[in-house]
Coordinates of C-alpha atoms and ligand atoms in Angstrom, one line a residue:
M29 CA 0.0 0.1 -0.2
S30 CA 1.3 3.4 -0.6
E31 CA 2.1 6.3 1.9
R32 CA -0.8 8.1 1.4
L33 CA -3.9 8.4 3.9
P34 CA -6.7 6.3 2.9
G35 CA -9.8 8.7 1.9
V36 CA -12.6 9.5 4.4
S37 CA -15.0 6.5 3.1
T38 CA -12.3 4.2 3.1
R39 CA -11.6 4.8 6.7
A40 CA -15.4 5.1 7.7
V41 CA -15.7 1.7 6.9
H42 CA -12.6 0.3 8.2
S43 CA -11.4 2.0 11.5
G44 CA -12.4 0.6 14.5
V45 CA -13.4 -2.7 13.7
A46 CA -10.1 -3.8 14.8
V47 CA -10.6 -2.9 18.7
D48 CA -12.2 -6.3 19.5
Q49 CA -8.9 -8.1 19.3
R50 CA -9.7 -11.0 20.9
M51 CA -12.7 -11.8 18.5
V52 CA -13.4 -15.4 18.5
T53 CA -16.5 -15.9 16.2
R54 CA -14.8 -14.3 12.9
A55 CA -17.8 -12.0 12.6
K56 CA -16.7 -9.3 9.9
T57 CA -18.0 -6.2 11.8
L58 CA -18.1 -5.4 15.6
P59 CA -20.5 -7.3 17.7
I60 CA -22.4 -5.6 20.2
Y61 CA -20.9 -6.0 24.1
E62 CA -24.2 -5.5 25.5
T63 CA -22.6 -6.0 29.0
S64 CA -22.0 -3.8 31.8
V65 CA -19.3 -5.5 33.6
F66 CA -16.5 -7.9 32.2
V67 CA -14.6 -10.7 34.2
Y68 CA -11.2 -10.6 35.2
D69 CA -9.1 -14.1 35.8
S70 CA -6.2 -12.6 38.1
L71 CA -5.4 -9.6 39.8
E72 CA -2.6 -9.3 37.1
Q73 CA -5.4 -8.7 34.7
V74 CA -7.0 -5.9 36.9
D75 CA -3.2 -4.3 37.1
D76 CA -3.3 -4.5 33.6
F77 CA -6.7 -2.6 32.8
L78 CA -5.6 0.1 35.2
A79 CA -2.2 0.3 33.4
G80 CA -4.3 1.4 30.2
N81 CA -4.3 -1.6 28.1
P82 CA -6.8 -0.7 25.3
D83 CA -8.0 -4.3 24.8
N84 CA -8.9 -4.9 28.6
Y85 CA -12.3 -3.7 30.1
M86 CA -13.7 -3.6 33.5
Y87 CA -17.0 -1.8 33.7
T88 CA -18.9 -0.3 30.8
R89 CA -19.3 3.6 32.3
L90 CA -15.5 3.4 32.1
G91 CA -15.1 2.0 28.6
N92 CA -16.7 -0.8 26.7
P93 CA -15.4 -2.1 23.2
N94 CA -18.5 -0.6 21.2
T95 CA -17.5 2.8 22.7
S96 CA -13.9 2.1 22.2
A97 CA -14.6 1.3 18.3
L98 CA -16.5 4.5 17.7
E99 CA -14.2 6.6 19.6
E100 CA -11.4 5.1 17.5
L101 CA -13.3 5.6 14.1
I102 CA -14.3 9.1 14.9
R103 CA -10.9 10.1 16.1
D104 CA -9.5 8.8 12.8
L105 CA -12.1 10.9 10.6
E106 CA -11.5 14.3 12.5
G107 CA -7.5 13.5 12.9
G108 CA -7.4 13.9 16.5
A109 CA -4.9 12.3 19.1
A110 CA -8.2 11.1 21.2
A111 CA -11.6 10.8 21.6
L112 CA -14.5 10.2 24.1
F113 CA -17.9 9.0 23.1
S114 CA -20.9 10.2 25.3
A115 CA -24.4 9.6 26.1
S116 CA -25.7 12.6 24.3
G117 CA -24.1 15.8 22.9
M118 CA -24.9 17.8 25.9
A119 CA -22.9 15.2 28.0
S120 CA -20.1 15.7 25.4
V121 CA -20.3 19.7 26.1
S122 CA -20.5 19.2 29.7
A123 CA -17.4 16.8 30.0
A124 CA -15.4 19.1 27.7
L125 CA -16.1 22.3 29.8
L126 CA -16.8 20.8 33.3
G127 CA -13.4 18.1 32.8
R128 CA -11.2 21.4 31.6
L129 CA -12.3 24.7 33.7
S130 CA -12.2 25.7 37.4
A131 CA -14.1 28.3 39.5
G132 CA -12.9 31.9 38.5
D133 CA -12.1 30.7 34.8
H134 CA -13.8 32.8 31.6
L135 CA -14.5 31.5 28.6
I136 CA -15.8 33.4 25.4
A137 CA -18.5 31.5 23.6
S138 CA -20.7 32.5 20.4
R139 CA -24.0 34.3 21.3
E140 CA -25.4 31.9 18.4
L141 CA -24.3 28.6 20.1
Y142 CA -26.8 25.7 20.3
G143 CA -29.7 27.0 22.8
T144 CA -29.0 24.1 25.7
T145 CA -25.4 24.6 25.4
Q146 CA -25.9 28.4 26.1
S147 CA -28.3 27.5 28.5
L148 CA -25.7 25.3 30.2
I149 CA -23.1 27.8 30.4
E150 CA -25.4 30.7 31.8
R151 CA -27.3 28.6 34.2
E152 CA -25.0 25.8 35.4
L153 CA -21.6 26.9 34.9
S154 CA -22.1 30.7 36.4
R155 CA -23.1 28.9 39.8
F156 CA -19.8 27.0 40.1
G157 CA -17.7 30.6 39.3
I158 CA -16.8 29.9 35.8
S159 CA -18.1 33.0 33.8
A160 CA -18.7 33.8 30.0
T161 CA -19.0 36.5 27.6
L162 CA -21.0 35.7 24.5
V163 CA -19.9 37.4 21.4
D164 CA -20.6 38.0 17.8
I165 CA -17.9 34.9 16.6
N166 CA -17.8 36.9 13.3
D167 CA -16.4 39.9 14.7
L168 CA -13.0 38.8 15.4
T169 CA -12.4 42.4 17.0
A170 CA -15.0 41.7 19.5
V171 CA -13.8 38.3 20.2
Q172 CA -10.3 39.8 21.0
A173 CA -11.9 42.6 23.2
A174 CA -13.6 40.0 25.4
I175 CA -10.5 38.3 26.4
T176 CA -9.5 38.6 30.1
P177 CA -6.5 37.4 32.2
S178 CA -9.0 34.5 33.4
T179 CA -10.3 33.4 29.8
R180 CA -9.5 29.6 29.0
L181 CA -10.9 28.7 25.9
I182 CA -13.0 30.4 23.0
Y183 CA -16.0 27.9 21.9
T184 CA -18.3 28.3 18.7
E185 CA -19.9 26.0 16.2
T186 CA -18.4 25.6 12.4
A187 CA -22.0 26.6 11.5
S188 CA -24.5 28.4 13.6
N189 CA -28.0 27.9 14.0
P190 CA -30.6 28.6 12.3
L191 CA -28.6 30.9 9.8
V192 CA -25.8 28.8 8.9
R193 CA -23.3 31.6 9.4
I194 CA -19.8 30.3 9.3
S195 CA -17.1 30.8 12.1
D196 CA -13.6 31.5 10.5
I197 CA -11.8 28.4 12.3
P198 CA -8.3 29.3 11.2
A199 CA -8.5 32.8 12.2
L200 CA -9.9 32.0 15.8
A201 CA -7.2 29.4 16.2
R202 CA -4.7 32.2 15.5
L203 CA -6.2 34.3 17.7
A204 CA -6.5 31.7 20.5
K205 CA -2.9 30.3 19.9
A206 CA -1.7 34.3 20.2
H207 CA -3.2 34.7 23.7
D208 CA -2.5 30.9 25.0
L209 CA -6.0 30.0 25.1
K210 CA -7.8 26.5 23.8
L211 CA -10.2 26.6 20.9
L212 CA -13.2 24.3 21.4
V213 CA -15.4 23.9 17.9
D214 CA -18.7 22.1 17.9
N215 CA -18.7 20.6 14.0
T216 CA -22.2 18.9 14.3
F217 CA -23.6 20.7 11.2
L218 CA -20.3 19.7 8.8
S219 CA -19.2 16.4 9.8
P220 CA -15.6 15.4 9.3
A221 CA -16.7 14.4 5.9
L222 CA -16.6 18.0 4.9
Y223 CA -14.5 19.8 7.2
Q224 CA -11.9 18.7 10.0
P225 CA -11.3 21.8 12.4
L226 CA -8.7 20.2 14.3
A227 CA -6.3 20.4 10.6
D228 CA -7.3 24.0 10.8
G229 CA -6.0 24.8 14.3
A230 CA -8.7 23.7 16.5
D231 CA -8.0 22.0 20.0
L232 CA -11.0 20.2 20.6
V233 CA -13.8 18.9 18.2
L234 CA -17.4 18.0 19.6
H235 CA -20.3 16.5 17.8
S236 CA -23.8 15.7 18.5
T237 CA -23.5 12.3 17.0
T238 CA -27.3 12.1 17.4
K239 CA -27.1 14.3 14.2
Y240 CA -24.8 13.7 11.2
L241 CA -22.5 10.9 12.6
N242 CA -25.3 8.5 13.2
G243 CA -27.3 9.9 10.8
H244 CA -30.5 7.8 10.8
S245 CA -32.8 9.7 13.9
D246 CA -32.3 6.6 16.0
A247 CA -29.5 7.0 18.2
T248 CA -28.3 9.8 20.9
G249 CA -24.7 10.5 21.8
G250 CA -22.0 12.9 21.7
I251 CA -18.2 12.7 21.1
L252 CA -15.2 14.9 21.7
V253 CA -12.0 14.4 19.4
G254 CA -8.5 16.3 19.6
D255 CA -6.1 17.0 22.2
A256 CA -5.1 14.2 24.6
E257 CA -4.8 16.2 27.9
W258 CA -8.4 17.8 27.4
V259 CA -10.0 14.6 26.1
A260 CA -8.2 12.9 29.3
Q261 CA -9.9 15.5 31.6
A262 CA -13.2 15.0 29.8
R263 CA -12.8 11.3 30.4
R264 CA -12.3 11.6 34.1
F265 CA -15.2 14.2 34.5
Q266 CA -17.5 11.5 32.3
I267 CA -16.5 8.7 34.9
N268 CA -17.2 10.8 37.9
A269 CA -20.3 12.7 36.7
G270 CA -21.6 9.2 34.7
G271 CA -22.4 10.4 31.2
S272 CA -21.3 7.5 29.5
A273 CA -23.0 6.0 26.6
S274 CA -24.6 2.8 26.2
P275 CA -22.8 -0.1 24.1
F276 CA -26.3 -0.2 21.9
E277 CA -26.1 3.6 21.0
A278 CA -22.4 3.5 20.1
W279 CA -23.0 0.4 17.8
L280 CA -26.0 2.0 16.2
T281 CA -23.7 5.1 15.8
F282 CA -20.5 3.0 14.4
R283 CA -22.8 1.6 12.0
G284 CA -24.3 4.9 10.6
A285 CA -20.9 6.5 10.4
K286 CA -20.0 4.1 7.9
T287 CA -22.2 5.6 5.3
L288 CA -21.2 9.1 6.3
A289 CA -19.3 10.4 3.0
L290 CA -22.0 9.2 0.9
R291 CA -24.9 10.5 2.7
M292 CA -23.1 14.3 3.1
R293 CA -22.2 14.3 -0.5
A294 CA -26.1 13.8 -1.0
H295 CA -27.5 16.1 1.8
S296 CA -25.0 18.4 0.1
S297 CA -26.0 18.2 -3.4
N298 CA -30.0 18.1 -2.4
A299 CA -29.7 21.4 -0.3
L300 CA -27.9 23.2 -3.1
V301 CA -30.9 22.4 -5.6
L302 CA -33.4 23.1 -2.9
A303 CA -31.7 26.4 -1.8
E304 CA -31.6 27.6 -5.7
A305 CA -35.5 26.5 -6.1
L306 CA -36.4 28.4 -2.9
Q307 CA -34.5 31.3 -3.9
A308 CA -36.6 31.7 -7.1
H309 CA -39.8 31.2 -5.4
P310 CA -42.1 34.5 -4.8
R311 CA -43.2 33.5 -1.4
V312 CA -39.6 33.4 -0.2
A313 CA -38.4 36.4 1.0
K314 CA -34.6 35.1 1.8
V315 CA -32.7 31.9 1.6
Y316 CA -29.8 31.5 4.2
Y317 CA -27.2 28.5 2.8
P318 CA -23.6 28.6 2.5
G319 CA -23.3 27.1 -0.9
L320 CA -25.2 30.1 -2.2
A321 CA -23.3 33.2 -3.6
S322 CA -25.8 35.4 -1.5
H323 CA -24.8 34.0 2.0
P324 CA -22.7 36.5 3.5
D325 CA -20.2 33.5 4.4
H326 CA -20.1 32.3 1.0
A327 CA -16.2 33.1 0.3
L328 CA -15.2 31.6 3.7
A329 CA -17.3 28.5 3.3
Q330 CA -15.6 27.9 -0.2
R331 CA -12.7 28.1 1.7
L332 CA -12.9 25.8 4.2
F333 CA -15.2 23.2 2.8
R334 CA -13.9 21.1 -0.2
K335 CA -16.8 18.4 -0.9
G336 CA -20.0 20.2 0.0
Y337 CA -21.9 22.8 2.2
S338 CA -23.7 20.0 4.3
G339 CA -27.6 19.6 4.3
M340 CA -28.8 22.6 6.7
L341 CA -30.6 25.7 5.3
S342 CA -32.8 28.1 6.3
F343 CA -35.3 30.5 4.8
T344 CA -37.7 33.2 5.3
L345 CA -41.2 33.1 4.0
K346 CA -42.4 36.7 3.0
G347 CA -45.9 35.7 5.2
G348 CA -45.9 34.8 9.1
L349 CA -46.7 32.1 11.4
E350 CA -49.8 31.6 9.4
D351 CA -48.0 30.4 6.6
V352 CA -45.8 28.6 8.4
D353 CA -48.4 26.4 10.0
R354 CA -49.7 26.1 6.4
L355 CA -46.6 25.0 5.0
I356 CA -46.1 22.5 7.9
R357 CA -49.4 21.0 6.9
E358 CA -49.2 20.9 3.3
L359 CA -45.7 19.4 3.1
Q360 CA -45.8 15.7 2.1
Y361 CA -42.7 13.9 2.7
T362 CA -41.0 16.8 4.9
A363 CA -41.9 16.1 8.7
F364 CA -41.9 18.9 11.3
A365 CA -39.8 17.5 13.8
P366 CA -37.5 19.4 15.9
S367 CA -33.9 17.7 15.1
L368 CA -31.9 17.6 12.2
A369 CA -29.4 15.4 10.0
G370 CA -31.2 12.5 9.6
V371 CA -31.6 10.7 6.3
A372 CA -35.3 11.8 5.8
S373 CA -35.8 15.9 5.2
S374 CA -37.3 17.7 8.2
I375 CA -38.1 21.5 9.1
T376 CA -38.3 23.2 12.1
H377 CA -39.3 26.8 13.3
P378 CA -36.7 28.2 15.4
G379 CA -39.0 31.0 16.7
K380 CA -41.0 28.6 18.5
T381 CA -38.6 25.9 19.5
S382 CA -35.1 26.4 19.3
H383 CA -35.0 29.8 20.0
R384 CA -38.4 30.2 21.8
A385 CA -36.8 31.4 24.9
L386 CA -35.4 34.6 23.3
S387 CA -37.2 38.0 23.2
A388 CA -38.7 39.3 19.9
E389 CA -35.4 42.0 19.7
T390 CA -33.1 39.4 20.1
L391 CA -34.6 37.5 17.6
S392 CA -35.1 40.3 15.1
S393 CA -31.5 41.3 15.8
L394 CA -30.1 37.5 14.8
D395 CA -32.5 38.2 11.5
I396 CA -34.6 35.2 13.3
H397 CA -38.4 36.1 12.1
D398 CA -41.6 34.6 12.3
G399 CA -41.6 33.4 8.7
T400 CA -37.8 31.7 9.4
I401 CA -38.0 28.1 8.6
R402 CA -34.7 25.9 9.0
V403 CA -34.3 22.8 6.8
S404 CA -32.7 19.4 7.1
V405 CA -32.4 18.6 3.8
G406 CA -32.3 14.7 3.4
I407 CA -31.1 12.0 1.0
E408 CA -34.1 11.6 -0.8
D409 CA -34.1 12.2 -4.5
A410 CA -33.6 16.2 -5.0
E411 CA -36.4 16.4 -7.6
D412 CA -38.8 14.9 -4.9
I413 CA -37.7 17.3 -2.0
V414 CA -37.8 20.4 -4.5
E415 CA -41.5 19.3 -5.4
D416 CA -42.4 18.9 -2.1
F417 CA -41.6 22.7 -1.1
I418 CA -42.6 24.2 -4.2
Q419 CA -46.1 22.5 -4.0
A420 CA -46.4 23.5 -0.5
L421 CA -45.5 27.1 -1.3
N422 CA -47.7 27.2 -4.2
R423 CA -50.7 26.7 -1.7
L424 CA -49.9 29.6 0.7
Ligands
LIG504 N1 -24.4 20.9 19.3 C1 -25.5 21.2 18.3 C2 -25.0 22.4 17.2 C3 -26.6 20.4 18.2 O1 -27.7 21.0 17.3 C4 -27.3 19.7 19.4 C5 -28.7 19.5 19.5 O2 -29.7 19.8 18.6 C6 -26.3 19.7 20.6 C7 -25.1 20.2 20.5 C8 -26.7 18.7 21.7 O3 -26.5 17.4 21.2 P1 -27.8 16.4 21.8 O4 -28.9 16.8 21.5 O5 -27.2 15.1 21.5 O6 -27.4 16.4 23.2

């Protein structure tokens, strides 16, 4: 074989399978180790486990062959030193922040972070003496101005929700390094098939694997990949706090991740076709998709993402809530479901779901209106997706 690193599709299919070195059945892929505990023959084996032998397990909260296999697979795809799988994306966020930060520390976070992440920072971390400044992450001067002597890290999402604003990860990484800060990037909306923030200088990458990495809307999980010291701190926190995932969720996600590159190609090409069709419709006021030349971060997205712009887009109707409600009822294939990144297309209404807690002024300052709808474009045939939206819009 050549020295060249195999491609994302090849690694997604083959990485992690070798985790079960003791496999006796010759199963072609990794079976589910649905056990909470493992048996030891001797004290020596306990010593071996505690010395960190990766082929030795003790108790599933501490580790399990299925979670190890998934960690190895996503570690490989993101190109990091270590990985930690957790029971949900929020368990990963908690492990990343609470495993690393202490009372008196400060972090700078994008004001467009996922709502529950913001809530964790503002309502929970603050009770333990960890403070935060939320900024417009696309304004590097504002990010720099928020740095204090207590600042430890900068936290952003590759693409924001719902307007898919793109963070300039290379620039944020340079700023972080210059001030001896760490950069944490939630890459859920892109996935490593389209973008790898660690290669652009991020220290730790986070995913809600509930979304694209699993891709089938049937498993909940989260993963951290990157800096070995930070992942070890997160792992210690997770073992103590109890956010470990079940072997079955790890197995489902491992299975889902094998088709990641294929799915991301289909999500991305379908989203571009739908974005263009929506943009041309008289009932639509504005479309937000980084693959469109009209998006404010199109040039940045072109520079960072080489194989597509993912399947997430938003659009604002000329009408308000009544039209949104009508559209929900008229869509045939496309479910109204407040999650994203599954194989089936779905829509959600940020104002009534993820961003419900925000005041009308804040929503309007973020350019989120009554008529704003977020679409998670699935992998159905593009013409069927477009037809579904156009027939529904034509009925408004
Ligand atoms: N990060 C992003 C960008 C998300 O969209 C979500 C959930 O929607 C999360 C983190 C949290 O993930 P989970 O719901 O798996 O806890």
